[in-house]
Amino acid sequence: MSSFELNITLNGVTYNVEVEKVNKNSAAQPKAAVVAAPAAQPIAAPVAAAKPASAPAAVAAGDTSLNAPLPGKVIRIVAKAGSAVKKGDVVMILEAMKMQNEIASPVDGTVKSIQVSDGQNVKPGEQLAIIG
């Protein structure tokens, strides 16, 4: 009977297996189970260099920087630059781990600038807005 080898990749691990063609009419004969050892580890795909985070805007005396409390994706900006906000008002919605988190203003004031855009991924501590 003929046999041939195949490389199979499962979850990033490549296995070298041998496959044997069996005659349909022959009675099946039990054989010892063979577990294939992993072949050489797969070569990692090149990762695109992450774009550098923009430098945070300067915060003037009396202004407050609103920073991301956790990593996530900005899915909606509620307050626009120039909007008056009260402490606790929602400034934007940040999605993290399939949950929508309301990012609220920590102070009463006016939104001086929004430092992010819809759909942007942010890191913890990244500046989202300036409120003065």
PDB file of C-alpha atoms in Angstrom:
ATOM      1  CA  MET A   1       0.000   0.000   0.000  1.00  0.00           C
ATOM      2  CA  SER A   2       1.160   3.490  -0.715  1.00  0.00           C
ATOM      3  CA  SER A   3       1.732   6.232   1.808  1.00  0.00           C
ATOM      4  CA  PHE A   4       2.684   9.882   1.682  1.00  0.00           C
ATOM      5  CA  GLU A   5       3.575  12.669   4.087  1.00  0.00           C
ATOM      6  CA  LEU A   6       1.610  15.834   4.829  1.00  0.00           C
ATOM      7  CA  ASN A   7       2.353  18.918   6.863  1.00  0.00           C
ATOM      8  CA  ILE A   8      -0.670  20.029   8.864  1.00  0.00           C
ATOM      9  CA  THR A   9      -0.775  23.279  10.837  1.00  0.00           C
ATOM     10  CA  LEU A  10      -3.125  23.547  13.829  1.00  0.00           C
ATOM     11  CA  ASN A  11      -3.197  26.650  15.998  1.00  0.00           C
ATOM     12  CA  GLY A  12       0.143  27.792  14.638  1.00  0.00           C
ATOM     13  CA  VAL A  13       1.952  24.471  15.245  1.00  0.00           C
ATOM     14  CA  THR A  14       2.992  22.439  12.193  1.00  0.00           C
ATOM     15  CA  TYR A  15       2.823  18.643  12.377  1.00  0.00           C
ATOM     16  CA  ASN A  16       4.379  16.237   9.897  1.00  0.00           C
ATOM     17  CA  VAL A  17       2.043  13.250   9.440  1.00  0.00           C
ATOM     18  CA  GLU A  18       2.228  10.144   7.302  1.00  0.00           C
ATOM     19  CA  VAL A  19      -0.956   9.027   5.547  1.00  0.00           C
ATOM     20  CA  GLU A  20      -1.430   5.513   4.222  1.00  0.00           C
ATOM     21  CA  LYS A  21      -3.923   4.583   1.534  1.00  0.00           C
ATOM     22  CA  VAL A  22      -6.068   1.633   2.608  1.00  0.00           C
ATOM     23  CA  ASN A  23      -7.884  -0.770   0.290  1.00  0.00           C
ATOM     24  CA  LYS A  24     -11.641  -0.497   0.958  1.00  0.00           C
ATOM     25  CA  ASN A  25     -12.187  -4.248   0.554  1.00  0.00           C
ATOM     26  CA  SER A  26      -9.531  -5.360   3.012  1.00  0.00           C
ATOM     27  CA  ALA A  27     -10.481  -6.048   6.597  1.00  0.00           C
ATOM     28  CA  ALA A  28      -9.396  -3.350   8.968  1.00  0.00           C
ATOM     29  CA  GLN A  29      -6.425  -4.390  11.034  1.00  0.00           C
ATOM     30  CA  PRO A  30      -5.739  -2.580  14.272  1.00  0.00           C
ATOM     31  CA  LYS A  31      -2.411  -0.788  14.365  1.00  0.00           C
ATOM     32  CA  ALA A  32      -0.567   0.986  17.098  1.00  0.00           C
ATOM     33  CA  ALA A  33      -1.518   4.648  17.357  1.00  0.00           C
ATOM     34  CA  VAL A  34       1.136   7.008  16.078  1.00  0.00           C
ATOM     35  CA  VAL A  35       1.338  10.519  17.463  1.00  0.00           C
ATOM     36  CA  ALA A  36       3.189  12.905  15.208  1.00  0.00           C
ATOM     37  CA  ALA A  37       5.809  15.041  16.844  1.00  0.00           C
ATOM     38  CA  PRO A  38       5.685  18.699  15.985  1.00  0.00           C
ATOM     39  CA  ALA A  39       7.870  19.640  13.070  1.00  0.00           C
ATOM     40  CA  ALA A  40       9.881  22.817  13.073  1.00  0.00           C
ATOM     41  CA  GLN A  41       8.012  25.706  14.657  1.00  0.00           C
ATOM     42  CA  PRO A  42       6.254  27.954  12.160  1.00  0.00           C
ATOM     43  CA  ILE A  43       7.953  31.155  11.184  1.00  0.00           C
ATOM     44  CA  ALA A  44       6.226  34.120  12.740  1.00  0.00           C
ATOM     45  CA  ALA A  45       4.677  36.517  10.267  1.00  0.00           C
ATOM     46  CA  PRO A  46       6.257  39.953  10.293  1.00  0.00           C
ATOM     47  CA  VAL A  47       4.381  42.362  12.488  1.00  0.00           C
ATOM     48  CA  ALA A  48       3.756  45.848  11.208  1.00  0.00           C
ATOM     49  CA  ALA A  49       5.395  48.468  13.358  1.00  0.00           C
ATOM     50  CA  ALA A  50       2.883  50.173  15.598  1.00  0.00           C
ATOM     51  CA  LYS A  51       2.404  53.805  14.773  1.00  0.00           C
ATOM     52  CA  PRO A  52       3.774  55.984  17.520  1.00  0.00           C
ATOM     53  CA  ALA A  53       1.168  57.471  19.818  1.00  0.00           C
ATOM     54  CA  SER A  54       0.733  61.164  19.332  1.00  0.00           C
ATOM     55  CA  ALA A  55       2.245  63.291  22.030  1.00  0.00           C
ATOM     56  CA  PRO A  56      -0.323  64.448  24.567  1.00  0.00           C
ATOM     57  CA  ALA A  57      -1.451  68.020  24.166  1.00  0.00           C
ATOM     58  CA  ALA A  58      -0.151  70.484  26.713  1.00  0.00           C
ATOM     59  CA  VAL A  59      -2.589  71.046  29.546  1.00  0.00           C
ATOM     60  CA  ALA A  60      -2.786  74.670  30.659  1.00  0.00           C
ATOM     61  CA  ALA A  61      -3.007  75.615  34.319  1.00  0.00           C
ATOM     62  CA  GLY A  62      -6.554  75.050  35.533  1.00  0.00           C
ATOM     63  CA  ASP A  63      -7.367  72.574  32.755  1.00  0.00           C
ATOM     64  CA  THR A  64      -7.895  68.849  33.312  1.00  0.00           C
ATOM     65  CA  SER A  65      -6.666  66.052  31.062  1.00  0.00           C
ATOM     66  CA  LEU A  66      -9.215  63.263  30.590  1.00  0.00           C
ATOM     67  CA  ASN A  67      -7.220  60.036  30.175  1.00  0.00           C
ATOM     68  CA  ALA A  68      -8.250  56.528  29.143  1.00  0.00           C
ATOM     69  CA  PRO A  69      -8.798  54.369  32.243  1.00  0.00           C
ATOM     70  CA  LEU A  70      -8.281  51.129  30.275  1.00  0.00           C
ATOM     71  CA  PRO A  71      -7.271  49.966  26.798  1.00  0.00           C
ATOM     72  CA  GLY A  72     -10.042  49.967  24.240  1.00  0.00           C
ATOM     73  CA  LYS A  73     -11.562  51.483  21.129  1.00  0.00           C
ATOM     74  CA  VAL A  74     -13.341  54.827  20.976  1.00  0.00           C
ATOM     75  CA  ILE A  75     -16.730  53.995  19.502  1.00  0.00           C
ATOM     76  CA  ARG A  76     -18.538  57.305  19.988  1.00  0.00           C
ATOM     77  CA  ILE A  77     -17.588  60.829  20.974  1.00  0.00           C
ATOM     78  CA  VAL A  78     -20.544  62.382  22.791  1.00  0.00           C
ATOM     79  CA  ALA A  79     -19.223  65.834  23.720  1.00  0.00           C
ATOM     80  CA  LYS A  80     -17.702  68.112  21.091  1.00  0.00           C
ATOM     81  CA  ALA A  81     -14.988  70.726  21.561  1.00  0.00           C
ATOM     82  CA  GLY A  82     -16.615  73.820  23.034  1.00  0.00           C
ATOM     83  CA  SER A  83     -19.372  71.872  24.820  1.00  0.00           C
ATOM     84  CA  ALA A  84     -20.084  72.689  28.460  1.00  0.00           C
ATOM     85  CA  VAL A  85     -19.943  69.607  30.684  1.00  0.00           C
ATOM     86  CA  LYS A  86     -20.660  68.943  34.327  1.00  0.00           C
ATOM     87  CA  LYS A  87     -18.777  66.487  36.512  1.00  0.00           C
ATOM     88  CA  GLY A  88     -20.082  63.016  35.587  1.00  0.00           C
ATOM     89  CA  ASP A  89     -21.367  63.957  32.101  1.00  0.00           C
ATOM     90  CA  VAL A  90     -20.422  61.399  29.437  1.00  0.00           C
ATOM     91  CA  VAL A  91     -17.716  62.698  27.106  1.00  0.00           C
ATOM     92  CA  MET A  92     -17.214  59.539  25.032  1.00  0.00           C
ATOM     93  CA  ILE A  93     -17.891  55.788  24.885  1.00  0.00           C
ATOM     94  CA  LEU A  94     -14.916  53.422  25.004  1.00  0.00           C
ATOM     95  CA  GLU A  95     -15.381  49.752  24.070  1.00  0.00           C
ATOM     96  CA  ALA A  96     -13.221  47.294  25.983  1.00  0.00           C
ATOM     97  CA  MET A  97     -13.707  43.514  26.042  1.00  0.00           C
ATOM     98  CA  LYS A  98     -17.072  43.799  24.238  1.00  0.00           C
ATOM     99  CA  MET A  99     -18.394  46.197  26.896  1.00  0.00           C
ATOM    100  CA  GLN A 100     -19.243  49.846  26.357  1.00  0.00           C
ATOM    101  CA  ASN A 101     -17.723  52.077  29.031  1.00  0.00           C
ATOM    102  CA  GLU A 102     -18.924  55.643  29.527  1.00  0.00           C
ATOM    103  CA  ILE A 103     -15.970  57.976  29.993  1.00  0.00           C
ATOM    104  CA  ALA A 104     -17.232  60.829  32.144  1.00  0.00           C
ATOM    105  CA  SER A 105     -15.906  64.292  32.808  1.00  0.00           C
ATOM    106  CA  PRO A 106     -14.057  64.440  36.134  1.00  0.00           C
ATOM    107  CA  VAL A 107     -14.834  68.184  36.535  1.00  0.00           C
ATOM    108  CA  ASP A 108     -17.302  70.904  35.564  1.00  0.00           C
ATOM    109  CA  GLY A 109     -16.044  72.918  32.612  1.00  0.00           C
ATOM    110  CA  THR A 110     -15.822  73.253  28.851  1.00  0.00           C
ATOM    111  CA  VAL A 111     -14.375  70.644  26.518  1.00  0.00           C
ATOM    112  CA  LYS A 112     -11.348  72.491  25.128  1.00  0.00           C
ATOM    113  CA  SER A 113     -10.283  69.720  22.734  1.00  0.00           C
ATOM    114  CA  ILE A 114     -10.870  66.088  21.849  1.00  0.00           C
ATOM    115  CA  GLN A 115      -7.557  64.262  21.265  1.00  0.00           C
ATOM    116  CA  VAL A 116      -8.955  61.058  19.694  1.00  0.00           C
ATOM    117  CA  SER A 117     -11.316  60.105  16.883  1.00  0.00           C
ATOM    118  CA  ASP A 118     -14.069  57.532  16.435  1.00  0.00           C
ATOM    119  CA  GLY A 119     -12.667  54.043  15.870  1.00  0.00           C
ATOM    120  CA  GLN A 120      -9.267  54.851  17.367  1.00  0.00           C
ATOM    121  CA  ASN A 121      -7.642  52.325  19.703  1.00  0.00           C
ATOM    122  CA  VAL A 122      -6.300  53.807  22.926  1.00  0.00           C
ATOM    123  CA  LYS A 123      -3.973  52.619  25.661  1.00  0.00           C
ATOM    124  CA  PRO A 124      -4.450  53.097  29.399  1.00  0.00           C
ATOM    125  CA  GLY A 125      -3.486  56.614  30.426  1.00  0.00           C
ATOM    126  CA  GLU A 126      -3.665  57.959  26.857  1.00  0.00           C
ATOM    127  CA  GLN A 127      -5.067  61.494  26.694  1.00  0.00           C
ATOM    128  CA  LEU A 128      -8.631  61.555  25.359  1.00  0.00           C
ATOM    129  CA  ALA A 129      -9.679  65.169  25.898  1.00  0.00           C
ATOM    130  CA  ILE A 130      -8.839  68.403  27.705  1.00  0.00           C
ATOM    131  CA  ILE A 131     -11.493  70.018  29.880  1.00  0.00           C
ATOM    132  CA  GLY A 132     -11.065  73.512  31.250  1.00  0.00           C
TER     133      GLY A 132
END
